XYZ file of C-alpha atoms in Angstrom:
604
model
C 70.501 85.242 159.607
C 73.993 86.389 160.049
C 74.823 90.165 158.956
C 76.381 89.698 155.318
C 73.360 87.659 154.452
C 70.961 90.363 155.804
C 73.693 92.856 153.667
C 73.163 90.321 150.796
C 69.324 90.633 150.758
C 70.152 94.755 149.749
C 70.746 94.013 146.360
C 67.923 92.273 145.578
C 65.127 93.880 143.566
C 62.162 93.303 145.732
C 61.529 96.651 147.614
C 59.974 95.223 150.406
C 62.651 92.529 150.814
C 65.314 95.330 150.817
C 63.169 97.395 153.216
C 62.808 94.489 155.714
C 66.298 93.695 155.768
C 67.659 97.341 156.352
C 65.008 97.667 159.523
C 66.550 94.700 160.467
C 69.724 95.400 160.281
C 69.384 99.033 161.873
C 67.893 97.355 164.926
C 71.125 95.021 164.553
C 73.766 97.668 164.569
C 71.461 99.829 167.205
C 71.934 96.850 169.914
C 75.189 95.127 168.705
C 78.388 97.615 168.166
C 79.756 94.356 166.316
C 76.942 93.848 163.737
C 78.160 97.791 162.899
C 81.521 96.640 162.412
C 80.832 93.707 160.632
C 78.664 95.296 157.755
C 81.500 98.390 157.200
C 82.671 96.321 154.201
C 79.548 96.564 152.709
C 78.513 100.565 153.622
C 79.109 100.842 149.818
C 75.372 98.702 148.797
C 73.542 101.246 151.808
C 75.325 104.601 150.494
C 73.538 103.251 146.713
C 70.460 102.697 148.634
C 70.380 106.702 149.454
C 69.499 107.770 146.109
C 66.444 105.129 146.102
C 63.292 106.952 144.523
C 61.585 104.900 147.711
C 61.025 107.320 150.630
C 61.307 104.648 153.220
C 64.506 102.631 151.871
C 66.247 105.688 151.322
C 65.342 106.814 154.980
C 66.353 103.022 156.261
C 69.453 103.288 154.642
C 70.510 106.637 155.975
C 69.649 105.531 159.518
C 72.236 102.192 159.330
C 75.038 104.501 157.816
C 73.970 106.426 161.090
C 74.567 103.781 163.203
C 77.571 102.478 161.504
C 79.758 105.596 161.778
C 78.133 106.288 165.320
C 79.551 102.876 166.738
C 82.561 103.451 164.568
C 82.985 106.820 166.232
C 82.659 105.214 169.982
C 85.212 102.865 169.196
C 87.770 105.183 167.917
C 87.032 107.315 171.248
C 86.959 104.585 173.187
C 90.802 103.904 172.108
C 92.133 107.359 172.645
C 90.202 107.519 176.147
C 91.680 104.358 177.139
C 95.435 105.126 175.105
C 95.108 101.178 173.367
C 97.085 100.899 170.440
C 95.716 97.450 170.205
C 92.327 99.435 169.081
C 94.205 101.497 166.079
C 93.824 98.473 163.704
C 89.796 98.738 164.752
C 90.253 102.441 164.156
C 91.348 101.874 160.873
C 88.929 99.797 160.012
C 86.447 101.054 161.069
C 86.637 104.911 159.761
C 88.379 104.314 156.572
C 86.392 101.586 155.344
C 83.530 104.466 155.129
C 86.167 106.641 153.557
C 86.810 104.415 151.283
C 83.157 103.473 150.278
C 82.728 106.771 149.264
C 80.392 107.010 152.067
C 81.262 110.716 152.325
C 80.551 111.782 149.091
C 77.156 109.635 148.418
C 75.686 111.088 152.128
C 76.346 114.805 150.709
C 74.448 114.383 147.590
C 71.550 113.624 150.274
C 71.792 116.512 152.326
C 69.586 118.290 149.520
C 66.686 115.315 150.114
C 63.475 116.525 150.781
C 62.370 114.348 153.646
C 63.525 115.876 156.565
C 64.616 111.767 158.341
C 66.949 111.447 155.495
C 68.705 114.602 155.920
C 68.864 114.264 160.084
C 70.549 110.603 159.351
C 72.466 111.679 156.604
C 73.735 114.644 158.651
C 73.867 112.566 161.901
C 76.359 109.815 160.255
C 78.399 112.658 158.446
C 78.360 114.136 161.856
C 80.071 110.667 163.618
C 82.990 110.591 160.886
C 83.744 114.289 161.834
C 84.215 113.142 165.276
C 85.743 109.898 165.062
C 88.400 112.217 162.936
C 89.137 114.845 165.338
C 87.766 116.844 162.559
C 85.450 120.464 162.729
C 84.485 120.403 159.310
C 83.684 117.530 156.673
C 84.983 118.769 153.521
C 82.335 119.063 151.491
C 80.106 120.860 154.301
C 80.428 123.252 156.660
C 79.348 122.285 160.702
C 76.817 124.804 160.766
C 75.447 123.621 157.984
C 75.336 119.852 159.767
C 74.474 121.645 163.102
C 71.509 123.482 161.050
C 70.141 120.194 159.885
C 70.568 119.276 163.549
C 68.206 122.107 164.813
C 65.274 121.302 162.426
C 65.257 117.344 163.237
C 65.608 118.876 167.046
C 62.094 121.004 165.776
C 60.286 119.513 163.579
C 61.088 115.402 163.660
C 59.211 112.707 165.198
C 60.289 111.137 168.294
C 63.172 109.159 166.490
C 64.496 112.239 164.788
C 64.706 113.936 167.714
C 66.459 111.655 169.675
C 68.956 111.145 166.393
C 69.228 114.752 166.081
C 70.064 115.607 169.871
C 72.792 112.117 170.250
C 74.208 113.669 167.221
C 74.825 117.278 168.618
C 75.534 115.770 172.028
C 78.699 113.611 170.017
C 79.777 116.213 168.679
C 81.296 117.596 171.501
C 83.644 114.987 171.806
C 85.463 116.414 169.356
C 88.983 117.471 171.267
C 90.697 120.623 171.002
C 88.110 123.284 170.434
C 84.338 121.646 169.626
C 82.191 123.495 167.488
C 80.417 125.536 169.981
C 79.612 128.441 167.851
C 78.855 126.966 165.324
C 75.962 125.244 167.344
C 74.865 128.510 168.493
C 74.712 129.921 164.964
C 72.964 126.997 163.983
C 70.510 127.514 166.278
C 70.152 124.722 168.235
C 70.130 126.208 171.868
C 66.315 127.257 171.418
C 65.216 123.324 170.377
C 67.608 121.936 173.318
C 65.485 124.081 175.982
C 62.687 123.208 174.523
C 63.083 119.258 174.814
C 64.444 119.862 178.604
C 60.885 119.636 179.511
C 59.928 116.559 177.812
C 59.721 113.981 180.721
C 58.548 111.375 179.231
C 61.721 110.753 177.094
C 64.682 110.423 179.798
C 67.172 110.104 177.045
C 66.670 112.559 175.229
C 66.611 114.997 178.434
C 69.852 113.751 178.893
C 71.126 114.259 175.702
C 69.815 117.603 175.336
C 71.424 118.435 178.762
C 74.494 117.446 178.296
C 75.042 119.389 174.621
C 73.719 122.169 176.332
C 76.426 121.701 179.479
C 79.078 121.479 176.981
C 78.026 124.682 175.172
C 77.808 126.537 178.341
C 81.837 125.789 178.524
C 82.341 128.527 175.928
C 82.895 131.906 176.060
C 80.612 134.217 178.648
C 78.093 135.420 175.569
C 78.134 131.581 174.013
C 76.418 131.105 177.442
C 74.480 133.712 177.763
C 72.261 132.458 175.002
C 71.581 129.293 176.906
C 70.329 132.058 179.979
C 68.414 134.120 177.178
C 66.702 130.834 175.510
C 65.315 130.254 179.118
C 67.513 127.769 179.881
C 68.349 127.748 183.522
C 64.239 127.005 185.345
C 64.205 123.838 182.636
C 67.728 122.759 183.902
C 67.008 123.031 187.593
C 63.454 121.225 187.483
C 65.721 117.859 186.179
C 67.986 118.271 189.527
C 64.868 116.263 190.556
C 64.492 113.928 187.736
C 64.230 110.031 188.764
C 66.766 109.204 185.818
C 69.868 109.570 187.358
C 71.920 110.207 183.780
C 69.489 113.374 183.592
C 70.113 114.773 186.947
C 74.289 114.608 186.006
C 73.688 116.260 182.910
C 71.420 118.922 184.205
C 74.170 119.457 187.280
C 76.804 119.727 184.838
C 75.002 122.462 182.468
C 74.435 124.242 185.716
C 77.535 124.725 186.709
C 78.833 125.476 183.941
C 76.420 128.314 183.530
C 77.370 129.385 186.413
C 81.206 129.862 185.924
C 79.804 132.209 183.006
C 80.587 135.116 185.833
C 78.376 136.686 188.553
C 75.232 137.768 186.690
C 74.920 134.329 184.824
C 75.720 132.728 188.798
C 73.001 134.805 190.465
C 70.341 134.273 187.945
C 71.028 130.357 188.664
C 70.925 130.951 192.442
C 67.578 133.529 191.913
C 66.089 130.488 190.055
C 66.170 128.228 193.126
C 68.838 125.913 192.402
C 70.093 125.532 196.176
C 67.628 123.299 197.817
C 67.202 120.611 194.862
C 71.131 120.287 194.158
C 71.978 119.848 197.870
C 69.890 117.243 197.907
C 71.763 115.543 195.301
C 74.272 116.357 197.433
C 72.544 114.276 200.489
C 71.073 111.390 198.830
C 73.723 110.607 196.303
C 76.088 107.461 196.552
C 78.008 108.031 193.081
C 81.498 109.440 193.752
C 80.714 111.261 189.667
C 77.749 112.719 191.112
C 79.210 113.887 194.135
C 82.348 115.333 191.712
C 80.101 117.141 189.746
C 77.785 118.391 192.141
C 79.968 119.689 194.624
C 81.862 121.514 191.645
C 78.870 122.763 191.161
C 78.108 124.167 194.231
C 81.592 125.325 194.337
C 80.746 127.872 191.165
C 77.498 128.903 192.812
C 79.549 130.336 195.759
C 82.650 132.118 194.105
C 83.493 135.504 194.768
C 84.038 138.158 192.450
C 81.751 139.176 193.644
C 80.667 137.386 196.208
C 76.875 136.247 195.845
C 74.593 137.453 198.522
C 75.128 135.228 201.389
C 71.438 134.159 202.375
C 70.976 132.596 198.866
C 74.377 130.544 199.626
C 73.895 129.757 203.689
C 72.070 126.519 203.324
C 74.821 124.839 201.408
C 77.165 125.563 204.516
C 76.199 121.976 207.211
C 76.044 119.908 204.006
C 79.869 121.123 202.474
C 80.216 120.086 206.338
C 78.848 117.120 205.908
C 80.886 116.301 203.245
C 84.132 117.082 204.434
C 83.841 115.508 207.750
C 83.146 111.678 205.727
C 86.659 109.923 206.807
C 86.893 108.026 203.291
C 85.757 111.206 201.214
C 86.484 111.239 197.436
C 89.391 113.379 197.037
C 87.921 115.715 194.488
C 84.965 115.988 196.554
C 87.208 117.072 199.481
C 89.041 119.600 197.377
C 85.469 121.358 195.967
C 84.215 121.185 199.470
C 86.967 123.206 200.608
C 87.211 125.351 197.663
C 83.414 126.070 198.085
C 83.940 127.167 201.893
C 86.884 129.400 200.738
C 84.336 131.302 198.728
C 81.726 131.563 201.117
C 84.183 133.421 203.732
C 86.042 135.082 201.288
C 85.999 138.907 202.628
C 83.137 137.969 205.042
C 80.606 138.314 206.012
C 81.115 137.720 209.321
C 78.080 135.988 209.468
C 79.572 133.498 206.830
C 82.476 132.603 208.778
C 80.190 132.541 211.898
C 77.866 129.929 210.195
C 81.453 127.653 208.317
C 82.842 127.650 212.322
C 79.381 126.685 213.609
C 79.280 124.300 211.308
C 82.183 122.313 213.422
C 84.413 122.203 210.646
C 87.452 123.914 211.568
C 89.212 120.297 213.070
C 88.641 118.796 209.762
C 90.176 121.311 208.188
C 92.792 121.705 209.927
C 93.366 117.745 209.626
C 93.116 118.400 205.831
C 95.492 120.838 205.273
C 98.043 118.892 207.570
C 97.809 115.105 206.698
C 95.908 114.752 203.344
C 98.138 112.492 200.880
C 96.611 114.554 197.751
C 98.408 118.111 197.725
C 95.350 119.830 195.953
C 93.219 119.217 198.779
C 95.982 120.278 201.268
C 96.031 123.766 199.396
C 91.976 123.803 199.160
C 92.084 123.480 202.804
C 94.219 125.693 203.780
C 92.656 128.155 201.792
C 89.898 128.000 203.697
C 91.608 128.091 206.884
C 93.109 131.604 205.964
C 89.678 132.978 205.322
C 88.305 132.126 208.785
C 91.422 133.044 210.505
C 91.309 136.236 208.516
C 87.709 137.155 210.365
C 87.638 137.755 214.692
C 89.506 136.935 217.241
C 86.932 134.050 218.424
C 87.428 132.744 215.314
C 90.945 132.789 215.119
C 91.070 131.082 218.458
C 88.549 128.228 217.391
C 91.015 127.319 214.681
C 94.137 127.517 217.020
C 92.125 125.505 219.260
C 92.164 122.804 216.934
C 96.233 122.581 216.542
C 96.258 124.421 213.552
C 100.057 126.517 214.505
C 101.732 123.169 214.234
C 100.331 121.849 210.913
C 100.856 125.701 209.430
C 104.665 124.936 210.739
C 104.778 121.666 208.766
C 103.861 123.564 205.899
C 106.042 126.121 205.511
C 108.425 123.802 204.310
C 106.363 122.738 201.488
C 108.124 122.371 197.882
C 105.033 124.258 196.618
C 104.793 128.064 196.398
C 101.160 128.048 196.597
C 101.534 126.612 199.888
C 104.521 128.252 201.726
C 102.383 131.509 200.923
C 99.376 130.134 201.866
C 100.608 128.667 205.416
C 102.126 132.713 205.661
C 98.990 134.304 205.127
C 97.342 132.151 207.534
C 99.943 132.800 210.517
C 99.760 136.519 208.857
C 96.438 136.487 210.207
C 96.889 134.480 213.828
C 99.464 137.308 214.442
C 96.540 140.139 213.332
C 94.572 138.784 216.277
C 94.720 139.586 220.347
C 98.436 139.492 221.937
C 97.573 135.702 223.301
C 97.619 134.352 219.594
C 100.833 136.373 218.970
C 102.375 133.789 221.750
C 100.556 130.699 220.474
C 102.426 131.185 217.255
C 105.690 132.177 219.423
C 105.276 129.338 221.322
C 105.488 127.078 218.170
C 108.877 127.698 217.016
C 107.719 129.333 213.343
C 109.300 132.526 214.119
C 112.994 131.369 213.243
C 111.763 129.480 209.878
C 109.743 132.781 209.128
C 112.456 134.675 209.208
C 114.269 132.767 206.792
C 111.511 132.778 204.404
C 111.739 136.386 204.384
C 114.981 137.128 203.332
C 115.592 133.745 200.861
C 112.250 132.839 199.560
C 110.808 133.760 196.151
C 109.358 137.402 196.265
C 105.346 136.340 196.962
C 106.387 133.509 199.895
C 109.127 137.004 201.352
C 106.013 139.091 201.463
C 103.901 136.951 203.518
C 106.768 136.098 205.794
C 107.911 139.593 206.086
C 104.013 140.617 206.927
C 104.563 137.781 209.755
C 107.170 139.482 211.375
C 105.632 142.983 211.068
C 102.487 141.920 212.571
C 104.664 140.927 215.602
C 106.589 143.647 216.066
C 103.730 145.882 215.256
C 100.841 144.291 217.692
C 103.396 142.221 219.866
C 104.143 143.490 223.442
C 107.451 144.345 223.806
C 108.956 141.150 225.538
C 107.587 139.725 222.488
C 109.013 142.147 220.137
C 112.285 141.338 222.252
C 111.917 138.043 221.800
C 112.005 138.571 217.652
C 114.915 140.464 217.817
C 116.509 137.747 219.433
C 116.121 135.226 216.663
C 117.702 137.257 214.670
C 114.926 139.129 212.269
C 116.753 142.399 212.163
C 119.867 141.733 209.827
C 117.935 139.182 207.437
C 115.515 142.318 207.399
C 118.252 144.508 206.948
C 119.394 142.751 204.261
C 116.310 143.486 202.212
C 117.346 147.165 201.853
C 118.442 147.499 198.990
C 117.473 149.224 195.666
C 116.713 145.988 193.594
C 114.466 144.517 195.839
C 110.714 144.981 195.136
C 109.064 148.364 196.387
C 106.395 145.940 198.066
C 108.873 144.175 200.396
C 110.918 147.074 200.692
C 108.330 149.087 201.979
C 106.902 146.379 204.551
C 110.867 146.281 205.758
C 110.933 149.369 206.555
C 108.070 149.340 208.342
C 109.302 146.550 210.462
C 112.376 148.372 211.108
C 110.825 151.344 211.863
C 108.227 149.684 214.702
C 111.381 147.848 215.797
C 113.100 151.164 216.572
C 110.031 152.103 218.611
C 110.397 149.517 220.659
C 113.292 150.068 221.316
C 113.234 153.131 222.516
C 110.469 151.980 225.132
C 113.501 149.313 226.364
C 115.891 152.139 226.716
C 113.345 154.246 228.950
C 112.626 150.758 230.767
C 116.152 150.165 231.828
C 117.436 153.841 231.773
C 119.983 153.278 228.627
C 121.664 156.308 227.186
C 120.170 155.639 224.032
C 118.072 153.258 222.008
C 119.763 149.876 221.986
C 118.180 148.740 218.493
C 119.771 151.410 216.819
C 122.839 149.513 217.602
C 121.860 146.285 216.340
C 120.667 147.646 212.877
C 124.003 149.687 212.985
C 126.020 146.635 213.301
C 123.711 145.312 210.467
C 124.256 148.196 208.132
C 120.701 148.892 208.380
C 121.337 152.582 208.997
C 123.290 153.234 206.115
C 121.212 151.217 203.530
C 118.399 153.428 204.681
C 120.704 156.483 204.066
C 120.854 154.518 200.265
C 117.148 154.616 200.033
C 116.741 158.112 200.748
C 117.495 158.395 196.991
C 115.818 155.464 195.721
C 113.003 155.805 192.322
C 109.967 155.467 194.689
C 108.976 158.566 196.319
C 107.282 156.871 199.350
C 110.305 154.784 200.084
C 112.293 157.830 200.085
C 110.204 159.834 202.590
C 109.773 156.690 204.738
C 113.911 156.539 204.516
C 114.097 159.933 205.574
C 111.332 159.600 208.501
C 113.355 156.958 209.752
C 116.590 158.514 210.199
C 115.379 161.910 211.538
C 112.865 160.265 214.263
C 115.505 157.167 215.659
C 119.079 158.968 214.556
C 118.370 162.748 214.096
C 119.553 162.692 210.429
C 117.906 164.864 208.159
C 118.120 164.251 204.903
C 117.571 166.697 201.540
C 115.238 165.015 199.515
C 114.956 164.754 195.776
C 111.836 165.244 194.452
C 112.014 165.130 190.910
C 113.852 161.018 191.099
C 112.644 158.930 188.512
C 110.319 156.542 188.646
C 110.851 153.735 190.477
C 113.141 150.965 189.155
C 110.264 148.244 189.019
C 108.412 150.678 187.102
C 106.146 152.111 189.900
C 106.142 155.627 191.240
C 104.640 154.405 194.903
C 104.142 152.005 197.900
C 102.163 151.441 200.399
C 103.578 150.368 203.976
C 101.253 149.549 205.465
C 101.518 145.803 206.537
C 97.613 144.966 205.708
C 98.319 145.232 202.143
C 101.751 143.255 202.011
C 99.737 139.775 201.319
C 96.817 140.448 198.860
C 94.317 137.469 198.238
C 96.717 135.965 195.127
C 99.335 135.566 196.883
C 97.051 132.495 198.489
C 95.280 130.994 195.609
């Protein structure tokens, strides 16, 4: 029997005929999306068939308007996901025929119906229009009110309600722009989703309830809080080790969302035991979506901010190893992989960057940062690079080891800020280490492009540069130091003193300057000169009377290090005013010192 018969058996006046023919057509439309479309012209016989004084036709008929807007809705998604305009005609068709049946109108008047399946159908297919139209709110009804109906099908239904009730909520997130997240938590559906977590025997609707729950945990830090306080999180981790693998995704996904809720939602996921069942998703999986969302996950579980305590984190350490180290690695796996070691040696411990060298990573990296063909990976890698150079010599040496100086080199000349600053930080760090890995970088070539950075780059690339060459001049010996001045760093340096450049830069200038002239003085003592032989080169840059300038500039500190300068190197002493206005980026002080010239953002 084709589908308009089946549609043409409604009108008849036998109950039972009408009865048999709706269950029949609902398990049409339930396995055939086209059987949905096909009876749309007719939605106008089933919306009469609401108001039937029978219990079980009225319920019948709710449940194919369900399934007719439901596979109307997946169509019209469908088409925006995949951008067809071939699909708007089936759009069309397929939402405004309901429209146009009065559908809308004739499912409202049943929201009031005592039977609870009506009102989850009725609610479920009012609930599929909304999203097919991009829409929060049906007029006629509010979404909490919808989302309210939701929560007592999720309750109090039968098997079928429930699993109507929770596909519903979990659809309704598929509205774009902002979905109706609050409105599900004032509604009062986070309690019913936890609760049907646990039921193993019905995969789907685990999976279901998972994922509505995953996409409410992308709201604001209090929206997912209440998924913490409803108990959420032990229900969520026990399906990391479901056999259903749409379950396991889902429960991954809630997860780590939670977790990016901030550090006391992240801990209380970690405290639960999440660790050893997602890195074995981690091991065993073969799906590159699985590996996505897993090793985003795990990504989350480790970010700073603070840090979480390191012993809860250290097992996921060989298998992000693991990972990284696969030759035909999924890009975005690469990038989280990276992105997750960056958090784990972000700041130390040193035990942290102990176990990410141990876990004979650093070549990869290093290869990664230097060759990848995706950019976001490159800057991922690097990253993490920065943060192991950033801890002891030893392992500052494994990574130079590995040929990292020339691939930092390459990228200095990267279009993107993110990672001219970040290949600074990292040789910012080399040149923080023993006077060996000052030479290593030497020895490359950077210094010359360094310098150049630091006097024509944008301000946050000039401060990592200019921390570069203060590091060297500051902990190089002095034929290294010498060797500095001969490329040429004091007049681009020179050139940075001036009042409109920021006090950051300024400051680390000076300091440069100043450990320049200290150095000198050690090569006019070596070869028995009259008098310091830098002093002549700034001189000839103007360097001595710019620093004369910024004896009077805004910021105080800049004026006394002015000042300090010219009465220790050129005997100048110089009146200061205290009572200068603030200073003219709006700050009243600096700090010199070169460790705080490249802060953390300037990497990420």
């Amino acid at each position: 029997m084709t589908t308009p018969q089946l549609v043409k058996r409604l009108s008849g006046h036998l109950s039972f005929v009408k009865l048999s023919a709706l269950r029949e057509l609902h398990q049409r439309i339930e396995k055939d999306a086209q059987a949905a479309i096909d009876a749309i012209g007719d939605v106008s016989v089933l919306v009469g068939l609401l108001s039937s004084c029978c219990r079980s036709t009225a319920t019948e008929a709710a449940k194919c308007l369900a399934a007719i807007a439901a596979a109307a809705a997946d169509v019209v998604i469908d088409a925006r996901q995949r951008a067809a305009p071939a699909d708007a005609l089936v759009e069309t068709d397929a939402i405004d025929a309901l429209v146009e049946a009065d559908a809308i109108s004739g499912l409202l008047q049943q929201l009031s119906w005592p039977d609870l399946a009506v009102r989850v159908y009725v609610a479920s297919a009012l609930c599929s229009i909304a999203t097919s139209r991009r829409q929060r709110v049906v007029v006629g009804v509010s979404m909490t009110s919808l989302l309210g109906v939701m929560a007592r099908g999720l309750n109090g239904g039968d098997a079928a309600i429930q699993l109507e009730a929770a596909t519903a909520v979990r659809e309704l997130f598929a509205i774009e722009g902002v979905p109706p997240i609050q409105e599900a938590v004032d509604a009062g559906v986070i309690q019913p989703l936890v609760g049907l977590l646990s039921d193993s025997g019905r995969p789907t609707l685990q999976g279901d309830a998972a994922c509505a729950l995953a996409n409410i945990a992308t709201g604001t830090s209090e929206q997912t809080q209440a998924i913490v306080d409803a108990g959420g999180i032990p229900p969520l981790i026990q399906l990391l080790s479901s056999p259903d693998g749409d379950v396991r995704h889902q429960a991954v996904c809630a997860l780590g969302n939670i977790a990016v809720g901030g550090p006391a939602a992240r801990d209380l996921v970690l405290a639960a035991g999440v660790m050893e069942p997602l890195l074995k998703v981690l091991r065993e999986s073969k799906k590159v979506s699985m590996l996505r969302s897993a090793s985003r996950t795990l990504a989350n579980l480790c970010s700073r901010q603070p840090p979480p305590p390191f012993e809860l984190v250290s097992p996921a350490v060989p298998v992000v190893a693991e990972l990284i180290r696969r030759p035909d690695q999924d890009a975005k796996v690469l990038r989280q992989g990276c992105l997750a070691l960056s958090h784990l040696t972000y700041e130390g411990p040193d035990e942290a960057i102990e176990a990410v060298v141990g876990s004979g990573v650093c070549s990869r990296l290093v290869e990664l940062m230097g060759g990848h063909d995706s950019h976001t990976v490159r800057r991922h890698a690097l990253c993490a690079f920065g943060k192991i150079v950033a801890g002891s010599e030893v392992h500052t040496q494994e990574m130079v080891d590995c040929g990292a100086i020339p691939s930092l080199k390459a990228l200095l000349s990267s279009p993107r800020r993110n990672v001219r600053k970040g290949a600074c930080f990292a040789i910012f760090n080399i040149m923080r280490g023993n006077r060996d890995q000052v030479q290593a970088v030497i020895d490359s070539g950077v210094v010359p492009q360094v310098i150049i950075m630091a006097t024509t780059d944008v301000p946050s690339v000039q401060k990592g540069a200019l921390s570069v060459i203060i590091n060297g001049v500051g902990l190089g010996s002095q034929a290294q130091v010498e060797y500095l001045v001969g490329c040429g760093c004091v007049g681009p340096l020179c050139d940075l003193l001036v009042d409109g450049i920021e006090v950051a830069i300024l400051g680390g200038a000076l300091v440069a300057i100043h450990n320049f002239l200290c150095v000198g003085e050690q090569v006019q003592a070596r070869d028995g000169l009259p008098h310091n032989p830098y002093c002549d080169v700034i001189e000839q840059a103007d360097g001595q009377n710019r620093i004369s300038q910024l004896t009077h500039h805004r910021d105080e500190n800049i004026r006394n290090y002015s000042s300090a300068i010219l009465a220790t190197h050129w005997n100048i002493m110089v009146d200061i005013d205290s009572d200068t206005d603030a200073g003219s980026d709006g700050t009243d002080s600096t700090n010199t010192s070169s460790d705080e010239t490249l802060s953390e953002d300037n990497v990420e």
